[in-house]
mmCIF file of C-alpha atoms and ligand atoms in Angstrom:
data_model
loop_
_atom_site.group_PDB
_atom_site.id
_atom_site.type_symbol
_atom_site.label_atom_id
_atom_site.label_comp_id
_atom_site.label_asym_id
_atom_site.label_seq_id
_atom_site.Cartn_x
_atom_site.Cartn_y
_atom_site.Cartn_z
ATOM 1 C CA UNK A 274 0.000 0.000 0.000
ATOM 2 C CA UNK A 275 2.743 2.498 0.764
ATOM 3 C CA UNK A 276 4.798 1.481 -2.427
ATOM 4 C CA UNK A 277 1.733 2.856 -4.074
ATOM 5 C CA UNK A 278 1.181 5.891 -2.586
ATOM 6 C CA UNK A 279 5.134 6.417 -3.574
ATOM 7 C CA UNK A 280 4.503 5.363 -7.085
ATOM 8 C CA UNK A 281 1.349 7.459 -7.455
ATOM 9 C CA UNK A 282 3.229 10.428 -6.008
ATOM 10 C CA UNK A 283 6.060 9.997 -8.082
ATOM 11 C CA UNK A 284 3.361 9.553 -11.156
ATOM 12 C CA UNK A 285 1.938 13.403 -10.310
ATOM 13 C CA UNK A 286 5.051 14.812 -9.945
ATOM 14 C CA UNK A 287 6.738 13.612 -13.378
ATOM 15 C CA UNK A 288 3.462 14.698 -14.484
ATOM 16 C CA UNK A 289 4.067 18.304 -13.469
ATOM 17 C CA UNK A 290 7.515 18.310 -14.700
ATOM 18 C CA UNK A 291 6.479 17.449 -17.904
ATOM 19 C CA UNK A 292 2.827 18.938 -18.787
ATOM 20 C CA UNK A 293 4.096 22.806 -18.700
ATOM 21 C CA UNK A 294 6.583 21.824 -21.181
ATOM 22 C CA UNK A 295 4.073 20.391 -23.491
ATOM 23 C CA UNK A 296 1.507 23.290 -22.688
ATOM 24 C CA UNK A 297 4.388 25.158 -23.992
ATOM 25 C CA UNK A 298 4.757 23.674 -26.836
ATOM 26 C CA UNK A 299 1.458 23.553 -28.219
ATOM 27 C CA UNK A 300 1.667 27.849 -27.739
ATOM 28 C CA UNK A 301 -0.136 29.457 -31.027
ATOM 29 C CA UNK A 302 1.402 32.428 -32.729
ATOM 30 C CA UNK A 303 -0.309 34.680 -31.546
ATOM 31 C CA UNK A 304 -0.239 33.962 -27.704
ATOM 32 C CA UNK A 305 4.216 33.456 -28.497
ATOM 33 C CA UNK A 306 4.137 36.871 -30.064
ATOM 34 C CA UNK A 307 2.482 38.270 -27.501
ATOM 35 C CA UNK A 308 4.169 37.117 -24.940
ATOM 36 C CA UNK A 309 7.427 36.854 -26.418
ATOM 37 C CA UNK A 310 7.691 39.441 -28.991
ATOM 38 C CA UNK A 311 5.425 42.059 -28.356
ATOM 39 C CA UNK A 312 7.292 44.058 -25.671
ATOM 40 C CA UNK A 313 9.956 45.383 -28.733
ATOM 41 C CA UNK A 314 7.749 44.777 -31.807
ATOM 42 C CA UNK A 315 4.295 45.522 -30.926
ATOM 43 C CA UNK A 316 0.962 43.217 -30.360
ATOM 44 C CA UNK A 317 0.692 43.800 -33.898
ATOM 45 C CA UNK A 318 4.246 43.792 -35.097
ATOM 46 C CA UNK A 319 4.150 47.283 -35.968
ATOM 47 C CA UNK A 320 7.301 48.542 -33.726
ATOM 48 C CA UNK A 321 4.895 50.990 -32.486
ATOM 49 C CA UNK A 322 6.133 50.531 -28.558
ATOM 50 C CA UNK A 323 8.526 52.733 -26.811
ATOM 51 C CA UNK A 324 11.272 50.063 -26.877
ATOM 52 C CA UNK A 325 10.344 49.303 -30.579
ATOM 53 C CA UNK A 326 11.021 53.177 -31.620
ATOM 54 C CA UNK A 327 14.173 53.346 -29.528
ATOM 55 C CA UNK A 328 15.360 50.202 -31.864
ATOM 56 C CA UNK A 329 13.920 51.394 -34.796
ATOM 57 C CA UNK A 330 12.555 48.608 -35.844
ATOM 58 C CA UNK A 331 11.055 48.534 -39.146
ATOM 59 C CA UNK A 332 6.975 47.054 -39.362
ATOM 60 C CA UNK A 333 6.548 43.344 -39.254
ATOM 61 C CA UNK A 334 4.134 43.648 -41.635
ATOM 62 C CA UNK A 335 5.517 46.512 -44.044
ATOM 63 C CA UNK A 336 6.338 44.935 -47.519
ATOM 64 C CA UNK A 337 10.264 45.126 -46.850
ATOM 65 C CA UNK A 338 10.157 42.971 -43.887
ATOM 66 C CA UNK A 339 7.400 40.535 -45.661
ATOM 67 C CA UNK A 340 9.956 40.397 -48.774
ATOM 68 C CA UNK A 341 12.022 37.687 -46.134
ATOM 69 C CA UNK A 342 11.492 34.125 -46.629
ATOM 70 C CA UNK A 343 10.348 32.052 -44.699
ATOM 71 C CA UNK A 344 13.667 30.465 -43.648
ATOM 72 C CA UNK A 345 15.388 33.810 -43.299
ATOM 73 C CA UNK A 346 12.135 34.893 -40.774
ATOM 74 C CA UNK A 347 12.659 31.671 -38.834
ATOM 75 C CA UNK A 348 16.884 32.171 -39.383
ATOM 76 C CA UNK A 349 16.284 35.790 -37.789
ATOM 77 C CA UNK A 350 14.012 34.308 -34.689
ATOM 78 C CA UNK A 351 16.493 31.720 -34.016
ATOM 79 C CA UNK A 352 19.897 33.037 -34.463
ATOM 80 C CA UNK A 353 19.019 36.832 -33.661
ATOM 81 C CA UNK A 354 20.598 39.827 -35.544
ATOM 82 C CA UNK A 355 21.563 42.720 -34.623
ATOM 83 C CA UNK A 356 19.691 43.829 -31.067
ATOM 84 C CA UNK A 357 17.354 41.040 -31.978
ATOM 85 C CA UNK A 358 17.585 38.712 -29.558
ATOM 86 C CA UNK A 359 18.117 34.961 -30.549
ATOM 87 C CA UNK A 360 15.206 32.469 -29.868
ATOM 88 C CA UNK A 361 16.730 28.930 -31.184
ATOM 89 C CA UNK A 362 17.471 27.950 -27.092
ATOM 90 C CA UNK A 363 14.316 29.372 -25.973
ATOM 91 C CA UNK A 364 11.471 28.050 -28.026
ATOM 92 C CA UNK A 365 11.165 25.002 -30.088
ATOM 93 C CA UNK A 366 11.272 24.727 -34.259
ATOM 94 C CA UNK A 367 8.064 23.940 -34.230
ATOM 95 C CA UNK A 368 6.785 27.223 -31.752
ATOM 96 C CA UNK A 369 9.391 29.289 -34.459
ATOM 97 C CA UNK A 370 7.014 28.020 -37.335
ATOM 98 C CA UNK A 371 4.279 29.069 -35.354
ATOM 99 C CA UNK A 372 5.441 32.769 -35.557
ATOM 100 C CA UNK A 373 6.545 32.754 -38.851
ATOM 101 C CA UNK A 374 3.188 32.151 -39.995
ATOM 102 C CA UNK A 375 2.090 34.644 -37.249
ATOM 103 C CA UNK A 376 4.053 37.274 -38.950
ATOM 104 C CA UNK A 377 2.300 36.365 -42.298
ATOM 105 C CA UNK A 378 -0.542 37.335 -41.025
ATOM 106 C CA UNK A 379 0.595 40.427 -40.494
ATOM 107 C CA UNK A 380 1.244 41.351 -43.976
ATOM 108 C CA UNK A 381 -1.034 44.746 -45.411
HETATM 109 C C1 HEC B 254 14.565 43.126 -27.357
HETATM 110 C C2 HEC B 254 13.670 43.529 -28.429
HETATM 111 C C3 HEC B 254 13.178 42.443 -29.384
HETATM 112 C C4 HEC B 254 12.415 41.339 -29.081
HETATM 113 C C5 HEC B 254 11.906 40.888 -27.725
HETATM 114 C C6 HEC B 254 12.156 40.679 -30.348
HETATM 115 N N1 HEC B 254 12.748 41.354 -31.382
HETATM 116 FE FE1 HEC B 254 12.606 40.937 -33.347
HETATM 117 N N2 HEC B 254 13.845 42.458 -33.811
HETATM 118 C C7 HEC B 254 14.421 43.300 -32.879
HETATM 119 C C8 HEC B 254 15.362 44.183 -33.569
HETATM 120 C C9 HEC B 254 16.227 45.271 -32.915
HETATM 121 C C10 HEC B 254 15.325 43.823 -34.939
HETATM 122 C C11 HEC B 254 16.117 44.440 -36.102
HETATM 123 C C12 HEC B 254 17.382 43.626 -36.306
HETATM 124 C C13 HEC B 254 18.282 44.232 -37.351
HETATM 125 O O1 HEC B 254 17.875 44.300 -38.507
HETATM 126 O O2 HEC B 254 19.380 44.620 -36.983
HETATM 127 C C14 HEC B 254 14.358 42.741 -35.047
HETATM 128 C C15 HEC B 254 14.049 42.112 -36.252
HETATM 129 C C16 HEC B 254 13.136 41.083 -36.359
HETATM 130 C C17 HEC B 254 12.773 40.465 -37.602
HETATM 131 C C18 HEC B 254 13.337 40.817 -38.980
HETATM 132 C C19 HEC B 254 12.531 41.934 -39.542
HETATM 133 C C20 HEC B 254 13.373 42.790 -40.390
HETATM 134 O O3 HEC B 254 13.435 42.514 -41.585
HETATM 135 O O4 HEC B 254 13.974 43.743 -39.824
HETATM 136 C C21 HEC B 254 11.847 39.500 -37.327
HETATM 137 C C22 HEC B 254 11.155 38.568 -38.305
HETATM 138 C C23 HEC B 254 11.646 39.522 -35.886
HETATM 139 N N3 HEC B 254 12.442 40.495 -35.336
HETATM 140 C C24 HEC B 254 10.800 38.666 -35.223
HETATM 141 C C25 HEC B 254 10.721 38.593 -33.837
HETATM 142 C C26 HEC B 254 9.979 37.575 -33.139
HETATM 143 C C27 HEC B 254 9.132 36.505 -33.803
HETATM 144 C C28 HEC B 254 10.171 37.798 -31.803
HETATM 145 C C29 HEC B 254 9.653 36.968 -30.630
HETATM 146 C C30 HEC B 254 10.043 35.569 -30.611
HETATM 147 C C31 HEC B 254 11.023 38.961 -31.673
HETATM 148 N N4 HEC B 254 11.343 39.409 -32.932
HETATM 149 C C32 HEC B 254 11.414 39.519 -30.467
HETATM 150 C C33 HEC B 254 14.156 43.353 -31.533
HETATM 151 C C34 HEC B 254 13.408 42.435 -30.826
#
């Protein structure tokens, strides 16, 4: 009877080790950008935040940034460049993917 209390203990607490990450993981655009991005570029990637004008950072969805491929988006949110800050050790490929289509979105 006590082994099982141990193993059902030990069941809830891998559990919450490992559902946050997976919470995580399944993250849409949207919610990354907002959370992640939004403080320098804007809920809606415009720059227009105080931190965005200090950088100068060019609209998300202004045809010169849109002219990026895909890979060079998702090269730029996981390597960085510049005062961008890199990503690649923070969120997964797959969350990456998730804001490059985000920032398609975005596109006038
Ligand atoms: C600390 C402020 C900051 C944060 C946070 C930030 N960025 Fe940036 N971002 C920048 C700066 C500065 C540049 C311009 C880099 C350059 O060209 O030198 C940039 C450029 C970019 C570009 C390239 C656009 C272009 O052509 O100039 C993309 C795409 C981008 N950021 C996406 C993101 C995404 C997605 C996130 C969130 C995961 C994010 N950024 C978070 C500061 C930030």
């Amino acid at each position: 009877m006590k082994n099982l209390l141990i193993k059902v203990s030990l069941l809830v607490l891998v559990a919450a080790l490992v559902l946050p990450a997976f919470a995580t993981a399944a993250d849409t655009g949207p919610d990354l950008f907002a959370s992640k991005c939004a403080a320098c570029h804007g809920k809606d990637g415009a720059g227009n935040t105080p931190m965005g004008k200090n950088l100068k950072l060019k609209d998300l969805g202004s045809a010169d940034a849109q002219k990026a491929s895909d890979k060079e988006l998702k090269d730029t949110i996981t390597k960085g460049k510049g005062k961008m800050p890199a990503y690649g050790g923070k969120l997964s490929p797959a969350q990456i993917d998730e804001l490059v289509k985000f920032i398609r979105t975005l596109k006038k």
